[in-house]
Coordinates of C-alpha atoms and ligand atoms in Angstrom, one line a residue:
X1 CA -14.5 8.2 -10.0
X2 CA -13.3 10.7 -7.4
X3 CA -15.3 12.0 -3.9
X4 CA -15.1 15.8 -3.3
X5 CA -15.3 16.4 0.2
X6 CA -16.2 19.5 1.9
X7 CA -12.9 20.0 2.8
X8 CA -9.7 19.5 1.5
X9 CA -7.5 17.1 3.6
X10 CA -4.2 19.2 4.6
X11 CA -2.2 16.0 4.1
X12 CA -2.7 16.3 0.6
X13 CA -1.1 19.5 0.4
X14 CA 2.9 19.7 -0.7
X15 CA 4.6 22.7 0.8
X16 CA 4.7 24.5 -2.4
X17 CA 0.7 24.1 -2.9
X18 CA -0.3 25.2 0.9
X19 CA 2.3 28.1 0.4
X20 CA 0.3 29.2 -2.6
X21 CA -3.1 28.7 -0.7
X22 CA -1.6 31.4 2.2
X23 CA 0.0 33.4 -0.2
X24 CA -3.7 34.0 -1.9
X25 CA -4.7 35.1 1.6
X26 CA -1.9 37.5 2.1
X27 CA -0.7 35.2 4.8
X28 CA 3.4 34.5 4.6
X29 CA 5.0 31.4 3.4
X30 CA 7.0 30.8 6.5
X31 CA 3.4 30.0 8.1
X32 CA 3.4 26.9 5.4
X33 CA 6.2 25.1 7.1
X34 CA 5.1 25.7 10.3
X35 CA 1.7 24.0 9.8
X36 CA 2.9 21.1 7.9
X37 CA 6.0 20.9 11.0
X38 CA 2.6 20.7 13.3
X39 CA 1.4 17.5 11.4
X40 CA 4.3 15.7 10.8
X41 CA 6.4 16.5 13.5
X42 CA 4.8 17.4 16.2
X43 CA 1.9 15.5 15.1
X44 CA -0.8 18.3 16.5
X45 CA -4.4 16.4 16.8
X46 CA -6.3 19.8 16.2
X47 CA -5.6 23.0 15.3
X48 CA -5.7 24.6 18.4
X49 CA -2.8 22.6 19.2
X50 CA -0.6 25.0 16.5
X51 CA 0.1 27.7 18.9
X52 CA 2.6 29.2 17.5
X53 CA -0.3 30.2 14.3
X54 CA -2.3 33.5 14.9
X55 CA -5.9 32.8 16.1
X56 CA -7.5 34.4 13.1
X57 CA -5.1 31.7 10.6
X58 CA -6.4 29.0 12.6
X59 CA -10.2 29.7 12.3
X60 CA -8.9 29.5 8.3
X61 CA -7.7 26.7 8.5
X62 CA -10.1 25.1 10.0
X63 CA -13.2 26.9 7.4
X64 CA -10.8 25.4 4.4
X65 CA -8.7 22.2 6.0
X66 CA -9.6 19.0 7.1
X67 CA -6.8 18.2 9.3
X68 CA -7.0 14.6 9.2
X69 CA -9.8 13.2 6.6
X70 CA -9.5 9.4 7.6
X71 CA -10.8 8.4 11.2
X72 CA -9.7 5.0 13.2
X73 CA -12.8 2.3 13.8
X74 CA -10.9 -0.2 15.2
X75 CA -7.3 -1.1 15.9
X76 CA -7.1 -4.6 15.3
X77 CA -3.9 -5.7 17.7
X78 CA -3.3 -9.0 17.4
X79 CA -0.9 -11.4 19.2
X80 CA 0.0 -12.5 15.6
X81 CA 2.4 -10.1 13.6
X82 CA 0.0 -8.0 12.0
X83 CA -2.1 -5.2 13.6
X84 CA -4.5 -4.1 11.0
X85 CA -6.3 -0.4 11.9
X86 CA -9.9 0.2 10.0
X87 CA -10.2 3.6 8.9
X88 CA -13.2 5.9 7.9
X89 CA -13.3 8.5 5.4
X90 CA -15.8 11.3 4.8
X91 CA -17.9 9.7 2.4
X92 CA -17.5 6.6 4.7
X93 CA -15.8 4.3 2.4
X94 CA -14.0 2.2 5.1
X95 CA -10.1 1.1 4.5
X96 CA -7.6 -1.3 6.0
X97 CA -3.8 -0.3 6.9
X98 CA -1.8 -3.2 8.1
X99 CA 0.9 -3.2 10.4
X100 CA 3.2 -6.0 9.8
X101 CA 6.0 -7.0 12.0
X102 CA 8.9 -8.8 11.5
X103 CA 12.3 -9.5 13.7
X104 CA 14.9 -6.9 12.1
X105 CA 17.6 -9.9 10.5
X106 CA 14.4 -12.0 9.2
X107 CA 15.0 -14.8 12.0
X108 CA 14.9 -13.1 15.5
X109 CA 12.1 -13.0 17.8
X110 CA 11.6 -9.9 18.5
X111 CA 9.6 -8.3 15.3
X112 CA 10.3 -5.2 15.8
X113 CA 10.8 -4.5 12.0
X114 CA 7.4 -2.8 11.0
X115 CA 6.5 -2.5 7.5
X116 CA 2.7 -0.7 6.5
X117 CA 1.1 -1.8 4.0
X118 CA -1.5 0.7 2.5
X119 CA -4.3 1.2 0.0
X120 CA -4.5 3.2 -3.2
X121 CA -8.5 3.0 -4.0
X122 CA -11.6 1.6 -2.0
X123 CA -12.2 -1.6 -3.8
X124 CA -10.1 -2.3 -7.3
X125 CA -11.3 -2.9 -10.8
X126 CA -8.4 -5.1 -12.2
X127 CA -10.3 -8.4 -11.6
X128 CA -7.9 -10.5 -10.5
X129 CA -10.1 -13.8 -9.8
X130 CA -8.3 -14.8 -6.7
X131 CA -7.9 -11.3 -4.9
X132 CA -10.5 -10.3 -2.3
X133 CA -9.8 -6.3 -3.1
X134 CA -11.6 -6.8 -6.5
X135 CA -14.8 -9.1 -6.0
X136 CA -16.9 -6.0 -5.6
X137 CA -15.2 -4.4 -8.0
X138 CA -13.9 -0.8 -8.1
X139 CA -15.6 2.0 -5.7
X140 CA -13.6 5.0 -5.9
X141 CA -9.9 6.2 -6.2
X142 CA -8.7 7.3 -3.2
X143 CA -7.3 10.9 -2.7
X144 CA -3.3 11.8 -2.4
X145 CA -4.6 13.2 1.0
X146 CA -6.3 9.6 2.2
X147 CA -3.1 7.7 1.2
X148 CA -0.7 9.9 3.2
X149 CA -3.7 9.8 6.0
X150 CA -3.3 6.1 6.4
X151 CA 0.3 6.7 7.4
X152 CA 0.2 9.2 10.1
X153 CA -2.9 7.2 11.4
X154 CA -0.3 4.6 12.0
X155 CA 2.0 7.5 13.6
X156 CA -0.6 8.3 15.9
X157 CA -1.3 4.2 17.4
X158 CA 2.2 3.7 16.8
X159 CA 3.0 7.0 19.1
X160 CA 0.3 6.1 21.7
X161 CA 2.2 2.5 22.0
X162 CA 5.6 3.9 22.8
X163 CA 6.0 7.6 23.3
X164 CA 8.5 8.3 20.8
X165 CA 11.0 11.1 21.0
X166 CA 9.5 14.2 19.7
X167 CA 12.4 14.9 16.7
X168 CA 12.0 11.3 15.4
X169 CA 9.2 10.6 12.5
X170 CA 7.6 7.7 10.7
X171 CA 8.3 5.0 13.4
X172 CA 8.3 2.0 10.7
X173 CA 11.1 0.7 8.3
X174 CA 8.9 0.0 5.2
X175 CA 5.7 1.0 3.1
X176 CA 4.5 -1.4 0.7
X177 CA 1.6 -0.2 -1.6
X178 CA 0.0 -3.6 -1.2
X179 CA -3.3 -3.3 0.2
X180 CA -6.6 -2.6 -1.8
X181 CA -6.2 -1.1 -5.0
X182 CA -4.2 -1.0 -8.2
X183 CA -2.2 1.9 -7.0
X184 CA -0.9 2.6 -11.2
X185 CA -4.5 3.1 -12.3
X186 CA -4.5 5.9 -9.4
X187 CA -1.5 7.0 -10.4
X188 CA -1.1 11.0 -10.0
X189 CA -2.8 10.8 -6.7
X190 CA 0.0 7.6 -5.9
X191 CA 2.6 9.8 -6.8
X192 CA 1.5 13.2 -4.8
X193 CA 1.4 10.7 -1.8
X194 CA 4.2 9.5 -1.5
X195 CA 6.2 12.6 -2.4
X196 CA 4.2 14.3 1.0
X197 CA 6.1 10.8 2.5
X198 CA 9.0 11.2 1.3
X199 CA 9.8 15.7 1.3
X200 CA 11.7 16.9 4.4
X201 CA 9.2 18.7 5.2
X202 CA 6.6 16.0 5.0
X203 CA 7.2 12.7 6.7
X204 CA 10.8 12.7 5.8
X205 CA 10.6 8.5 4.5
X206 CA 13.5 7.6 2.1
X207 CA 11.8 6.6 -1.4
X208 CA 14.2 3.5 -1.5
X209 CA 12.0 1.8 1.4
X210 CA 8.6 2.5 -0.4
X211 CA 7.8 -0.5 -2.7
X212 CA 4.9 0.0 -5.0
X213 CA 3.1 -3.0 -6.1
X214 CA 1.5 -3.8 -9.3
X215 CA -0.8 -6.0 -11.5
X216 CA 1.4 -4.6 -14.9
X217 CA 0.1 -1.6 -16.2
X218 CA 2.7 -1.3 -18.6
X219 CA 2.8 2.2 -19.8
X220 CA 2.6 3.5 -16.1
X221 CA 5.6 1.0 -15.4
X222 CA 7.8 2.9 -17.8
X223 CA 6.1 6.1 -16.4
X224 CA 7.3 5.4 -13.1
X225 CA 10.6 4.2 -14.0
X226 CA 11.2 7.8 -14.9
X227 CA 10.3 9.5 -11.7
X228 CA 13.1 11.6 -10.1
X229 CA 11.9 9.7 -6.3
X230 CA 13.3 5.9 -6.8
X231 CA 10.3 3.8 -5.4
X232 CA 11.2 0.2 -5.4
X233 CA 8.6 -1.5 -7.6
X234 CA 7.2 -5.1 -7.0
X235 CA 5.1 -7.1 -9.9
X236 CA 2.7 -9.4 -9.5
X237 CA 3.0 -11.9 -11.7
X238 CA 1.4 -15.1 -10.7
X239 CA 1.3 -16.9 -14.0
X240 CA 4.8 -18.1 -16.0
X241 CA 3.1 -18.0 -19.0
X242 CA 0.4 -16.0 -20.9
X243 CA -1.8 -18.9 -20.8
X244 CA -2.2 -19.6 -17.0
X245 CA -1.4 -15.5 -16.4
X246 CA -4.6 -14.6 -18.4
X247 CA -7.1 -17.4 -17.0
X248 CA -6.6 -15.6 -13.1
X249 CA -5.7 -12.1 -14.4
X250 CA -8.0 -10.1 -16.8
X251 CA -5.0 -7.6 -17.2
X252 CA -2.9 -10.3 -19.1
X253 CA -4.8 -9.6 -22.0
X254 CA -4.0 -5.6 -22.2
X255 CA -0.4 -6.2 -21.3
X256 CA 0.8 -10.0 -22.1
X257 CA 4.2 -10.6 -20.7
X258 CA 6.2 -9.8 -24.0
X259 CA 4.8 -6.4 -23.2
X260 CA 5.3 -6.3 -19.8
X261 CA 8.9 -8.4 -18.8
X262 CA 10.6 -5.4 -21.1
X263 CA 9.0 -2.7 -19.0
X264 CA 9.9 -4.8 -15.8
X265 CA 13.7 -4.5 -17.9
X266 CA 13.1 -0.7 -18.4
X267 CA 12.6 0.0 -14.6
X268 CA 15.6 -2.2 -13.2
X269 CA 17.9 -0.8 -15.4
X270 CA 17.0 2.5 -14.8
X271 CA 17.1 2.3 -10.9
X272 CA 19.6 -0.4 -10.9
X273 CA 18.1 -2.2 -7.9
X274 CA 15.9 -5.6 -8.0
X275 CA 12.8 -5.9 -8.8
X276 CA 10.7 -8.4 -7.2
X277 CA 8.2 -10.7 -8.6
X278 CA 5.7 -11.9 -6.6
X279 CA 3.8 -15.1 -7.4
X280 CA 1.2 -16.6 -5.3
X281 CA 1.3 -20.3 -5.4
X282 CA -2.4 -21.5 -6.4
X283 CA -2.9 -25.4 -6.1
X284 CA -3.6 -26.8 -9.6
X285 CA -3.5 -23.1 -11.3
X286 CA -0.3 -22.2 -11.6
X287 CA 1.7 -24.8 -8.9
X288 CA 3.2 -26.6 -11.6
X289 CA 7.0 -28.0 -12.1
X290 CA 6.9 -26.3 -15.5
X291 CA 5.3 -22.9 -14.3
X292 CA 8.5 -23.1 -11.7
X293 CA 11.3 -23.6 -14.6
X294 CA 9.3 -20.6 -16.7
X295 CA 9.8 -18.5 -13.6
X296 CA 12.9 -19.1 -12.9
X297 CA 13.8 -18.3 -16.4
X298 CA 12.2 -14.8 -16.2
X299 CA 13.7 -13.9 -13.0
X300 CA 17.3 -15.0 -14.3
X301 CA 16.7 -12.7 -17.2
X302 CA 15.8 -9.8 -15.8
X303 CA 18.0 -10.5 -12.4
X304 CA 15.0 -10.0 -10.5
X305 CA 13.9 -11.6 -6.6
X306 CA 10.6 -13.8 -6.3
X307 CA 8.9 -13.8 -3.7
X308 CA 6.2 -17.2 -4.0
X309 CA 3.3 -17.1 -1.6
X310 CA 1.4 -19.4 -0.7
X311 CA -2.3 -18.7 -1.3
X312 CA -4.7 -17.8 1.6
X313 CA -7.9 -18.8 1.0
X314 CA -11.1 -16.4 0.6
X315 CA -15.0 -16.8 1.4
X316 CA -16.8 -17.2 -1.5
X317 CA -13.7 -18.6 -3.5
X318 CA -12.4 -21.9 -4.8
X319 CA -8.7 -21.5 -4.4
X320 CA -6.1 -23.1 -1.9
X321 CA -2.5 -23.3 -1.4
X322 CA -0.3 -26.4 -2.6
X323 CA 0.4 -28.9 -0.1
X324 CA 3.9 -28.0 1.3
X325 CA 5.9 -30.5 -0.7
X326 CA 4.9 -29.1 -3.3
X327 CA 5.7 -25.7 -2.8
X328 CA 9.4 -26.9 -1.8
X329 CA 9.3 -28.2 -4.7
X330 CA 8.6 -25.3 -6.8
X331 CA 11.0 -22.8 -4.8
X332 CA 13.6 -25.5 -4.8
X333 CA 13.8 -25.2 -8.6
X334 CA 14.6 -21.5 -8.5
X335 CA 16.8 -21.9 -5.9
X336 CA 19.5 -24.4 -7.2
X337 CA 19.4 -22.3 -10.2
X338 CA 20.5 -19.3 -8.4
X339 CA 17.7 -17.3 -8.6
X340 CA 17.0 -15.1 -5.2
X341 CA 13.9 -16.8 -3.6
X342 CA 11.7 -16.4 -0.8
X343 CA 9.0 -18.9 1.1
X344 CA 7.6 -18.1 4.1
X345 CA 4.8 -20.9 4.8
X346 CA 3.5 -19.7 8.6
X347 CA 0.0 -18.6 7.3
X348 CA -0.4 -14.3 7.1
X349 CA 3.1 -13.6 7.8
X350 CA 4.2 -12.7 4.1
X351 CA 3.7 -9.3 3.8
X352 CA 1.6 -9.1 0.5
X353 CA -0.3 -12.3 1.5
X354 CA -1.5 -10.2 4.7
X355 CA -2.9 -6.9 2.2
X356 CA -3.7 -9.3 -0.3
X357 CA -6.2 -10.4 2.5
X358 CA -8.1 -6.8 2.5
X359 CA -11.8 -7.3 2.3
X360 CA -14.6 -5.3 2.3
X361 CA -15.8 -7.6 4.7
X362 CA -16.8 -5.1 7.4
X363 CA -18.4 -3.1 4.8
X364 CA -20.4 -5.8 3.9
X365 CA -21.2 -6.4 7.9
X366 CA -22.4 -2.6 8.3
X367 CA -24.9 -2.8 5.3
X368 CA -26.2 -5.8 7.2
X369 CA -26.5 -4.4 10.5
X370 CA -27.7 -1.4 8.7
X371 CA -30.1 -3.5 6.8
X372 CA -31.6 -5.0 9.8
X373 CA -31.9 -1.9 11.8
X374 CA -33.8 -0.4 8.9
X375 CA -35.7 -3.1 9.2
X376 CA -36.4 -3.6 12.7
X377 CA -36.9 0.5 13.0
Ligands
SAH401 N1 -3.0 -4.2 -6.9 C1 -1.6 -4.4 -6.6 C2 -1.3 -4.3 -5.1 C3 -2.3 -4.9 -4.2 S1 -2.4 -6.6 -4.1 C4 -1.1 -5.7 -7.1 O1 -1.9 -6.5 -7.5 O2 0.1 -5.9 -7.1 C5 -1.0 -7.1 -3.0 C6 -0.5 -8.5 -3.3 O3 -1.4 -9.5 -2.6 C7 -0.5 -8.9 -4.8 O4 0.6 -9.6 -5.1 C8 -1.7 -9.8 -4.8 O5 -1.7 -10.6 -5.9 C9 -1.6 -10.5 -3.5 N2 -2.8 -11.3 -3.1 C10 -4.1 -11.0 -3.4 N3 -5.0 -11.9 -2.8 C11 -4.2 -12.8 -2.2 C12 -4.5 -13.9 -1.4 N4 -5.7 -14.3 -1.2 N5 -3.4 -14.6 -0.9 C13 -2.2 -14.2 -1.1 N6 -1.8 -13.1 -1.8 C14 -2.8 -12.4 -2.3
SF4_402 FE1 -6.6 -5.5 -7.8 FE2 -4.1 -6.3 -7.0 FE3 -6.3 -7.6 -6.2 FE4 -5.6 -7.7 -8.8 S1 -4.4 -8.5 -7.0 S2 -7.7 -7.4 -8.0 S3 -4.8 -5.7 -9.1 S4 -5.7 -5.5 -5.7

């Protein structure tokens, strides 16, 4: 399922693949460098702001580019800690990229720590029965260029917020690949992405404060544990054992967790860092004393962090969080056992509970209005 638009979005192009594009036009590489310098750096809005580029390149550019395929709707500011900005692409799928703010040592006030969580496809396939990303199931992968597009939207509000100094780049700490979509099962397009983030000449962001996020596709686990970039990886688990795992998470079934906790093995090994498991804490699904000691167990074994989460709730589904005894309780038993644990209870400030939230709900609000302009038309 892929959209190909008229254009191709320059911010899917790695320096070696727009040097081959001007190389085909007799054009020299140098001019590669500049351009992408112009996006990243200088963080031109149009092309006739890349004055330094012969007139005749820039009418090129502009015939084969799109400089910037995702457009703003709405920049959703809140007094909260997350800003979330609603972006538009071509075909106009519409995407959420959250802002998420936290004080630099965890405890301070002054949340200036800014992780961005992005998205990988419009919509997700995986199933998950308490995720909002998946009710409406899978749309369309997105592009390598959308996924970097997200990011340097956020340069751009971020930039109009405080004027930065022109040399400095990404003005966050962190990426999490947390928002809509199961970023393995887009997995080349993931990968292109994030090397565009991370290249010198791109937007320069150190690959060891990028976490990807998964459901557990197992063979793209191993597959990522061998790539050269060292992308922290975080696993949604959610279920202790294959029983209460499978009843919330269809991909349970393709990749049980004898499958799946080795793979999680394969990748901290190879990169030597923790991984973390996340685990949402659903009342009366997966809340229980026993679920807590068969987490702990796992995350003793493979050394890995957990990051529990209490639940927030979605239209159109059952589920809630555990009172707050109870999730004491369950973190409590990790803890005294030594296991690195985190609980944060203030509602939306837990960084994969605020993507987890994603919903296609203004999608769903524009087919309305649509709907009833249609009909009132
Ligand atoms: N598809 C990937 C990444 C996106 S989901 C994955 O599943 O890992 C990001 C995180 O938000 C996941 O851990 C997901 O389980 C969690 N999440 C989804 N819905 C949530 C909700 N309503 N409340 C809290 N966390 C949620
Ligand atoms: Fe998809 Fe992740 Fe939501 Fe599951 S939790 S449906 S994998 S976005």
């Amino acid at each position: 399922m892929k959209f190909n638009p008229a254009k191709r979005p320059l911010t899917g192009e790695t320096l070696q693949s727009l040097e081959a594009s001007l190389a085909d036009r007799g054009e020299k590489p140098f001019r590669a460098r500049q351009i992408l310098d112009w996006v990243y750096k200088k963080r031109a809005r149009s092309w006739d702001d890349m004055t330094n580029l012969p007139k005749a390149l820039r009418s090129w550019l502009d015939a084969t580019f799109a400089l910037m395929p995702a457009s703003l709707v709405l920049n959703r500011h809140s007094a909260d800690v997350t800003d979330k900005l609603l972006l538009e692409m071509e075909d106009r799928s519409l995407i959420e990229t959250v802002i998420i703010r936290a004080p630099q040592d965890g405890v301070g006030v002054d949340h200036s720590r800014k992780t961005i969580c992005i998205s990988t496809q419009v919509g997700c396939a995986m199933g998950c029965v308490f995720c909002a990303s998946g009710l409406e199931g899978l749309k369309r992968d997105l592009s390598a260029g959308e996924i970097v597009a997200q990011l340097l939207q956020v340069c751009y509000a971020e930039d109009e917020r405080t004027p930065r100094a022109r040399a400095e780049l990404a003005s966050f700490d962190n990426i999490v690949v947390m928002g809509m979509g199961e970023p393995l099962a887009n997995y080349d397009a993931l990968i292109r992405a994030l090397t565009i983030v991370n290249a010198e000449w791109g937007l320069g962001f150190g690959a060891r404060r990028i976490t990807v996020s998964t459901s557990g596709l197992v063979p793209k686990i191993i597959r990522l544990a061998d790539e050269p970039l060292g992308f922290r990886l975080a696993i949604s688990l959610h279920g202790a054992t294959d029983e209460v795992r499978t009843r919330i998470m269809p991909v349970n079934k393709a990749y049980p967790l004898a499958k799946l906790l080795p793979a999680v093995r394969t990748f901290s090994e190879r990169h030597g860092r923790m991984v973390t498991l996340e685990f949402i804490l659903i009342e009366g699904v997966n809340d229980s004393l026993d679920q807590a000691r068969r987490l702990r167990d796992i995350a003793l074994d493979l050394h890995a962090h957990v990051n529990l989460i209490p639940y927030n709730t979605v239209d159109g589904l059952p589920w809630k969080r555990p009172e707050v005894a109870r999730q004491a309780e369950f973190a409590d038993i990790l803890d005294r056992s030594g296991v690195s644990v985190t609980l944060r209870r203030e509602k939306g400030h837990d960084i994969a509970a605020a993507c987890g939230q994603l919903r296609l709900k203004t999608e769903r609000e524009r087919d309305d209005s649509r709907a009833v302009s249609e009909v009132s038309s």
